[in-house]
Tab-separated table of C-alpha atoms in Angstrom:
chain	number	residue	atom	x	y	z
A	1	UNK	CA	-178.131	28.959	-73.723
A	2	UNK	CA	-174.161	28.430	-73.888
A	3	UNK	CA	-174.124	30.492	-70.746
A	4	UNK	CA	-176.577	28.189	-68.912
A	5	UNK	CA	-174.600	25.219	-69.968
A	6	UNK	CA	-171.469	26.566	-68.976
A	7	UNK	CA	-172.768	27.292	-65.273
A	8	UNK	CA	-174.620	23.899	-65.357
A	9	UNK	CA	-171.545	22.098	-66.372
A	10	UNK	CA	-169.609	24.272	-63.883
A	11	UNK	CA	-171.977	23.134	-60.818
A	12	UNK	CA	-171.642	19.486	-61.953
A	13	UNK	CA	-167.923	20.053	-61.698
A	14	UNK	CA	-167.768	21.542	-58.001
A	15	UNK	CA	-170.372	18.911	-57.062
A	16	UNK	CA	-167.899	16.501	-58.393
A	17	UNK	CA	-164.530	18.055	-57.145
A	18	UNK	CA	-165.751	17.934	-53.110
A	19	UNK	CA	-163.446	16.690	-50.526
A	20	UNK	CA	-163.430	16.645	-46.923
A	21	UNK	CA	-160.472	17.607	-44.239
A	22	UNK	CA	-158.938	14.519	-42.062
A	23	UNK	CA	-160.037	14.436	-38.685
A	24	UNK	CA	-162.001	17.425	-39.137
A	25	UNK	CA	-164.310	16.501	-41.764
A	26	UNK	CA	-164.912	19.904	-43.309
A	27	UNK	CA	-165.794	20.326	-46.988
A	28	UNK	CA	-163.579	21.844	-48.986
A	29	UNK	CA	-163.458	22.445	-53.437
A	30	UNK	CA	-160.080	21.077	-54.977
A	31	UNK	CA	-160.236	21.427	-58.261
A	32	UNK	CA	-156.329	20.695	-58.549
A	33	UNK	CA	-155.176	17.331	-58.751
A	34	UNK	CA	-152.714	16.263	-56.271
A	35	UNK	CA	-150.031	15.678	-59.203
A	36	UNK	CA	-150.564	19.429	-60.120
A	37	UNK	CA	-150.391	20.325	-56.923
A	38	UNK	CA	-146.839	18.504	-56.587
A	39	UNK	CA	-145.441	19.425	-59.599
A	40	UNK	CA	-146.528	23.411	-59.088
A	41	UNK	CA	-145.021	23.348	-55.683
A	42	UNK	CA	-141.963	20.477	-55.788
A	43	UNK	CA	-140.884	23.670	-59.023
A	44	UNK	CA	-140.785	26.379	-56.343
A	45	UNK	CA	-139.246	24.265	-53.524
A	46	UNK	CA	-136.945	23.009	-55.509
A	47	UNK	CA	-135.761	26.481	-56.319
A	48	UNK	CA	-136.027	27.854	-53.195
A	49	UNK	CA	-133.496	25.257	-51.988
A	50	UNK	CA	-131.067	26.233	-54.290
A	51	UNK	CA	-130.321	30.004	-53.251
A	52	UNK	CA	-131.190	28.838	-49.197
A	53	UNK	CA	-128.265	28.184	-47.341
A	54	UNK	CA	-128.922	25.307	-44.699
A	55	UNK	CA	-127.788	26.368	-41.761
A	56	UNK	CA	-124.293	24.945	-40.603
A	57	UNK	CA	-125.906	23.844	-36.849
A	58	UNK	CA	-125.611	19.997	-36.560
A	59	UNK	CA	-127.640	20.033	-33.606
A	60	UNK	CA	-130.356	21.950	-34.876
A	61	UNK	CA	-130.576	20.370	-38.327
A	62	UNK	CA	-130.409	17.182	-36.287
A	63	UNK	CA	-133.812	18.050	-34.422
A	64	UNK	CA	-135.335	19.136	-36.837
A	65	UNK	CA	-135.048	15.876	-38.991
A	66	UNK	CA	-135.600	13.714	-35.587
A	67	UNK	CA	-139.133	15.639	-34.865
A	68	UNK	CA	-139.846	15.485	-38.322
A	69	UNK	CA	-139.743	12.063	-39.026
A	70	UNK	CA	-141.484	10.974	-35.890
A	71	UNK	CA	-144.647	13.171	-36.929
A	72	UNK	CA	-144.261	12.011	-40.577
A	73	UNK	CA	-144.536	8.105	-39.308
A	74	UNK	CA	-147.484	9.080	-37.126
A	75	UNK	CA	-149.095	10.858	-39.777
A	76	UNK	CA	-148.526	8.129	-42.069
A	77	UNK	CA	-149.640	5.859	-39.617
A	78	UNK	CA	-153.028	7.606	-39.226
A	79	UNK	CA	-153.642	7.545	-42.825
A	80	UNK	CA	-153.141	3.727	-43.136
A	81	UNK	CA	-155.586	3.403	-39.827
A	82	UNK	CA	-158.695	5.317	-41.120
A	83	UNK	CA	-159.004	3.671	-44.628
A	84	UNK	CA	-156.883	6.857	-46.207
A	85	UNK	CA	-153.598	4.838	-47.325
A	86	UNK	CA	-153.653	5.790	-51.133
A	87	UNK	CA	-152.669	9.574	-49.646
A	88	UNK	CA	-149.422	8.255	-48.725
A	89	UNK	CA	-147.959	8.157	-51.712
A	90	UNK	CA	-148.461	12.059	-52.323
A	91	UNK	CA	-145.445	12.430	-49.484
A	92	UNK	CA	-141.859	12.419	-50.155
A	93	UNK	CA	-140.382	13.682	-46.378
A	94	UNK	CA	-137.580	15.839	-45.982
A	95	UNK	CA	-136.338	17.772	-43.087
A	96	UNK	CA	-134.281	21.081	-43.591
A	97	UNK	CA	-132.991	23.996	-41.533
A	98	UNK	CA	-131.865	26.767	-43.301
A	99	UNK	CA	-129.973	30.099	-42.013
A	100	UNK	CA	-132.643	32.917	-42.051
A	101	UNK	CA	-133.368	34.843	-39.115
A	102	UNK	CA	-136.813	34.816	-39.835
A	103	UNK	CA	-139.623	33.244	-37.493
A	104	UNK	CA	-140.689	31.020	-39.648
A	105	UNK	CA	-141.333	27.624	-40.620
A	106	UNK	CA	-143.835	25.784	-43.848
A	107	UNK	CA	-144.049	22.750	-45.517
A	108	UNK	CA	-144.636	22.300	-48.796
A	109	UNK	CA	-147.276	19.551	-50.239
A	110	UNK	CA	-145.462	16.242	-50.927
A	111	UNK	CA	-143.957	16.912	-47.138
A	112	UNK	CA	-141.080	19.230	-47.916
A	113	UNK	CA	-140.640	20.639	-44.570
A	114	UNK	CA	-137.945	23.737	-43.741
A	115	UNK	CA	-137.133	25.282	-40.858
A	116	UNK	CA	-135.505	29.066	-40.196
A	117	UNK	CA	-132.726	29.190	-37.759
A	118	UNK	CA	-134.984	32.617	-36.327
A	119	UNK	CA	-137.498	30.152	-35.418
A	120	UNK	CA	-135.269	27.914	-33.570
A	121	UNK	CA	-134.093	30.645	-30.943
A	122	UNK	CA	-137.427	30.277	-29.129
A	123	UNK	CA	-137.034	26.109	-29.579
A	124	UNK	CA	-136.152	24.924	-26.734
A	125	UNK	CA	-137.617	21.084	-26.602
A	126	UNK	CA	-138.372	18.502	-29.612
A	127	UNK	CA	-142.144	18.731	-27.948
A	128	UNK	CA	-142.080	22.707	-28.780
A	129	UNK	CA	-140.604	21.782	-32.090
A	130	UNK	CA	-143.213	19.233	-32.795
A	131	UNK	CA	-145.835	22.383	-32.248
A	132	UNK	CA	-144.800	23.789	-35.388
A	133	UNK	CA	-143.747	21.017	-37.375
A	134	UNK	CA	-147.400	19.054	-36.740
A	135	UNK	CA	-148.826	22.632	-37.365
A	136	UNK	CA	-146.989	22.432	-40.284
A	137	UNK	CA	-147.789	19.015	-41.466
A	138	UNK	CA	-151.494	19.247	-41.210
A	139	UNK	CA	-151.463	22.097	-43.595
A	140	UNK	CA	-150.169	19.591	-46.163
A	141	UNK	CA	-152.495	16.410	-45.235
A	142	UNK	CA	-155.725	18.851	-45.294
A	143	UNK	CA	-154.309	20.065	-48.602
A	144	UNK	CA	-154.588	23.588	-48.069
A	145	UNK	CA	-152.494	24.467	-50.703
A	146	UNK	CA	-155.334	22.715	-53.694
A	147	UNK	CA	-157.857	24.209	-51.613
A	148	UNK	CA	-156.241	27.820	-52.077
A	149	UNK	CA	-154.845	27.349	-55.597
A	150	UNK	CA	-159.098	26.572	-56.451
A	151	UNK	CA	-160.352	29.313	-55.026
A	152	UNK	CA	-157.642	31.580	-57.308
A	153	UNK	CA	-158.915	29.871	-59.838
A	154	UNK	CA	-162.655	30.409	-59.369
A	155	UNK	CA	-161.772	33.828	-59.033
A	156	UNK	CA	-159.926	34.677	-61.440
A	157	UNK	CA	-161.502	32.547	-64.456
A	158	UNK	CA	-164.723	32.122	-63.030
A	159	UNK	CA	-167.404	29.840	-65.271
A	160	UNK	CA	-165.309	30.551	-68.253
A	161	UNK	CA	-163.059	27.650	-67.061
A	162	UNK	CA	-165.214	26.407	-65.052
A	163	UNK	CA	-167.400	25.434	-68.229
A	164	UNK	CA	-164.864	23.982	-69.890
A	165	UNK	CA	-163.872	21.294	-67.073
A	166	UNK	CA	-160.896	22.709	-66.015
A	167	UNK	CA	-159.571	21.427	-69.819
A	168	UNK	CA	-155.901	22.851	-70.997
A	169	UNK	CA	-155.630	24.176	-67.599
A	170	UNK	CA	-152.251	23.332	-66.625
A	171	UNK	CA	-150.957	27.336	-67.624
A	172	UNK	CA	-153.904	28.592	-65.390
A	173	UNK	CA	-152.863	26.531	-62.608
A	174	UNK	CA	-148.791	26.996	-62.955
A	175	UNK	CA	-149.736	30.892	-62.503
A	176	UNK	CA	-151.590	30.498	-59.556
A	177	UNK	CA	-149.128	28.205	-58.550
A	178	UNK	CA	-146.120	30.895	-58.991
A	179	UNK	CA	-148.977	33.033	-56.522
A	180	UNK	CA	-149.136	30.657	-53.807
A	181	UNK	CA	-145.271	29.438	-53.540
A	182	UNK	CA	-143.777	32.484	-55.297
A	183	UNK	CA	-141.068	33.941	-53.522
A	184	UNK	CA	-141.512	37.762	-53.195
A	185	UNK	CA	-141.037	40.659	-50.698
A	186	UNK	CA	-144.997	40.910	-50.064
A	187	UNK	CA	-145.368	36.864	-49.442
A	188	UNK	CA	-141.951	35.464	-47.980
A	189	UNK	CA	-142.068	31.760	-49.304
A	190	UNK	CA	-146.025	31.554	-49.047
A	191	UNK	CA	-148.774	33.040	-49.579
A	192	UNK	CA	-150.533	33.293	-46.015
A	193	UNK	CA	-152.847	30.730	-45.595
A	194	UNK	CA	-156.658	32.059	-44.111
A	195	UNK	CA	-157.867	32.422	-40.490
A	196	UNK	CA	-159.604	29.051	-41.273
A	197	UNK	CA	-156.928	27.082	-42.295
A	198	UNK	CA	-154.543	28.033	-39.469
A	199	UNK	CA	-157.016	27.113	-37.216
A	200	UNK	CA	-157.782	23.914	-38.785
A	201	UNK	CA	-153.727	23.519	-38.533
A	202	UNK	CA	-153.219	24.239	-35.326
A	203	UNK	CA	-155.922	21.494	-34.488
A	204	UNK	CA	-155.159	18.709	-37.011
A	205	UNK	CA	-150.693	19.689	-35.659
A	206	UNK	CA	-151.922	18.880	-31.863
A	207	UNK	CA	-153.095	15.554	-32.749
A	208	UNK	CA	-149.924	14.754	-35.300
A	209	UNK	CA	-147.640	15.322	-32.474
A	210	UNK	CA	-149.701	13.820	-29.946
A	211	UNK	CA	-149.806	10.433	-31.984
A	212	UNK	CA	-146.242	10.692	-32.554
A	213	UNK	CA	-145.474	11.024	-28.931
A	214	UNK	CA	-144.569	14.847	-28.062
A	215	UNK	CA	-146.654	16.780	-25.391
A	216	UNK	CA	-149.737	18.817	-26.853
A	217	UNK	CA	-149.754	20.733	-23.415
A	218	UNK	CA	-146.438	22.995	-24.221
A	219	UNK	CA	-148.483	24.558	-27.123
A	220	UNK	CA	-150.027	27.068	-24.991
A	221	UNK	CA	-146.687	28.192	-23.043
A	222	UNK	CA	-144.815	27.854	-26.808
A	223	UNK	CA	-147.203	30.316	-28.119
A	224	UNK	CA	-147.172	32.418	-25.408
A	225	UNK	CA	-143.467	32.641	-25.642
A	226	UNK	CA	-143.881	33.093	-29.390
A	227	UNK	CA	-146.323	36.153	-29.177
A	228	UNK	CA	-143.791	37.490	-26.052
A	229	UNK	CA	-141.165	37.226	-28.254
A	230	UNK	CA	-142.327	39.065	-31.471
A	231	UNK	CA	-141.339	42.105	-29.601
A	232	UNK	CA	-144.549	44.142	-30.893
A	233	UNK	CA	-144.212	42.936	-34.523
A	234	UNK	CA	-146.143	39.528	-35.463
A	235	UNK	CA	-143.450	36.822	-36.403
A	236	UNK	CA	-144.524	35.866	-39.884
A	237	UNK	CA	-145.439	32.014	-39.310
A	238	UNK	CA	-148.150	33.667	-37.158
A	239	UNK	CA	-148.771	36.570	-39.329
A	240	UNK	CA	-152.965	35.356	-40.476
A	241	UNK	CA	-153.404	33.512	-37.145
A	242	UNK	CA	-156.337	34.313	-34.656
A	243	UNK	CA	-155.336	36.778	-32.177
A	244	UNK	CA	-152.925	35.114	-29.742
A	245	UNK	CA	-155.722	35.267	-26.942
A	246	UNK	CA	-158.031	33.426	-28.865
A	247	UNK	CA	-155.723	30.883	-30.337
A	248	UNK	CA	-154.366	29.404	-26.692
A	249	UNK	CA	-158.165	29.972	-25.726
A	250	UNK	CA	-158.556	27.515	-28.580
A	251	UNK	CA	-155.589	25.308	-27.863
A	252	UNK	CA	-156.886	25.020	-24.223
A	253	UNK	CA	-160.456	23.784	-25.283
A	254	UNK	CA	-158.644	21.033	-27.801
A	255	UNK	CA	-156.592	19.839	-25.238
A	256	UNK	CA	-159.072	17.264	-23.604
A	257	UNK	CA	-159.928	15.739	-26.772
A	258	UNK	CA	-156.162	15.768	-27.952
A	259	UNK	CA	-155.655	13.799	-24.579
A	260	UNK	CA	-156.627	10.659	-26.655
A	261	UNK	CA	-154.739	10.588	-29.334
A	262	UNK	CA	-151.798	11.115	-26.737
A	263	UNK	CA	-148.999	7.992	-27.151
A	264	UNK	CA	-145.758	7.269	-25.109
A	265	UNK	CA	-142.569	8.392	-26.497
């Protein structure tokens, strides 16, 4: 009978925790709250930080907070325009480049965006930089991160915490938490998001920088360049991504809808 409850209580609760993507509108479980989700990840960033070096560039760390902050407005700006306001106040922007020689780039939730100099070498426009940092964005606005950190959970507590409403849960989630933004050999600074939601990033990051001005066209010769350059080993910011043929395949078919969202600079 318990066990009954538990699972009955435990549908109720995923029934009740349902949320849907911006602009895509697919469901997705977050059984996190956003200030877990902050507080779990501001802990890692905030740590990362301290042993990064940002990189000594003026130029670079310049463009990298000027494309930022233009896709942050726009993104705020769509948020206020489609009756999802009360999500602003989850951000707190800033812009960093740091010396690594990495390709790589990720943003944290709460909009804690960083750069690697690596990834810069194959920047050569603030529209190419606004590929990655929209791609980058969106991954934070369709909250990815709770999405991932509940589907640890589920798996590794299962109806057992489930049942209990996700009570006292705040070690469970600080563990999964140290999984997804743990630094490590195996993960870098992140756990690789899935297939699904680098797909979903790629689309929601073409519409961020087309709102905020940028070109959505140079995607498909950036990640061409991108998947030239890896030099037979995948750069690790598109390490889970479709193959490259299907993801400019994809890129191409957004492109006429993208057209829309499209604004002057």
């Amino acid at each position: 009978m318990k066990k009954i409850t538990g699972l009955f209580v435990a549908m109720l609760l995923l029934l009740s925790s349902c949320g849907s993507v911006p602009l895509t509108g697919r469901k997705q479980v977050l059984l996190v709250s956003d200030q877990e989700v902050l507080s779990s990840s501001l802990t890692q960033y905030s740590d990362y930080m301290k042993s990064a070096a940002k990189s000594s560039s003026k130029d670079g760390a310049a463009m990298v907070t000027r494309v930022g902050k233009k896709i942050a407005a726009a993104t705020e700006q769509y948020l206020k325009n489609n009756g999802l306001e009360s999500e602003i106040k989850n951000f707190s922007w800033e812009f960093n480049l740091v010396k690594d020689p990495q390709v790589n780039a990720f943003c944290m939730p709460g909009g804690k965006i960083v750069v690697y100099e690596g990834l810069m070498q194959l920047v050569s426009s603030d529209d190419e930089l606004a590929v990655v940092i929209g791609h980058e964005v969106a991954h934070a606005v369709a909250k990815h991160s709770n999405e991932r950190m509940s589907q640890q959970l589920m798996a590794q507590y299962g109806a057992q915490i489930l049942g209990q409403a996700l009570s006292n849960k705040s070690a469970a989630v600080q563990q999964v938490g140290n999984t997804v933004y743990g630094l490590g050999a195996q993960y870098g600074v992140m756990l690789p998001f899935s297939r699904k939601h680098e797909s979903e990033a790629d689309y929601m990051g073409l519409v961020f920088m087309a709102m905020a001005g940028y070109n959505p066209e140079v995607a498909v010769t950036f990640w061409q360049k991108m998947s030239a350059g890896s030099s037979g080993s995948t750069p690790e910011f598109m390490s889970t991504h479709p193959s490259d043929a299907t993801r400019i395949n994809e890129i191409k078919q957004h492109l006429p809808e993208i057209e829309k969202y499209r604004t002057k600079k």
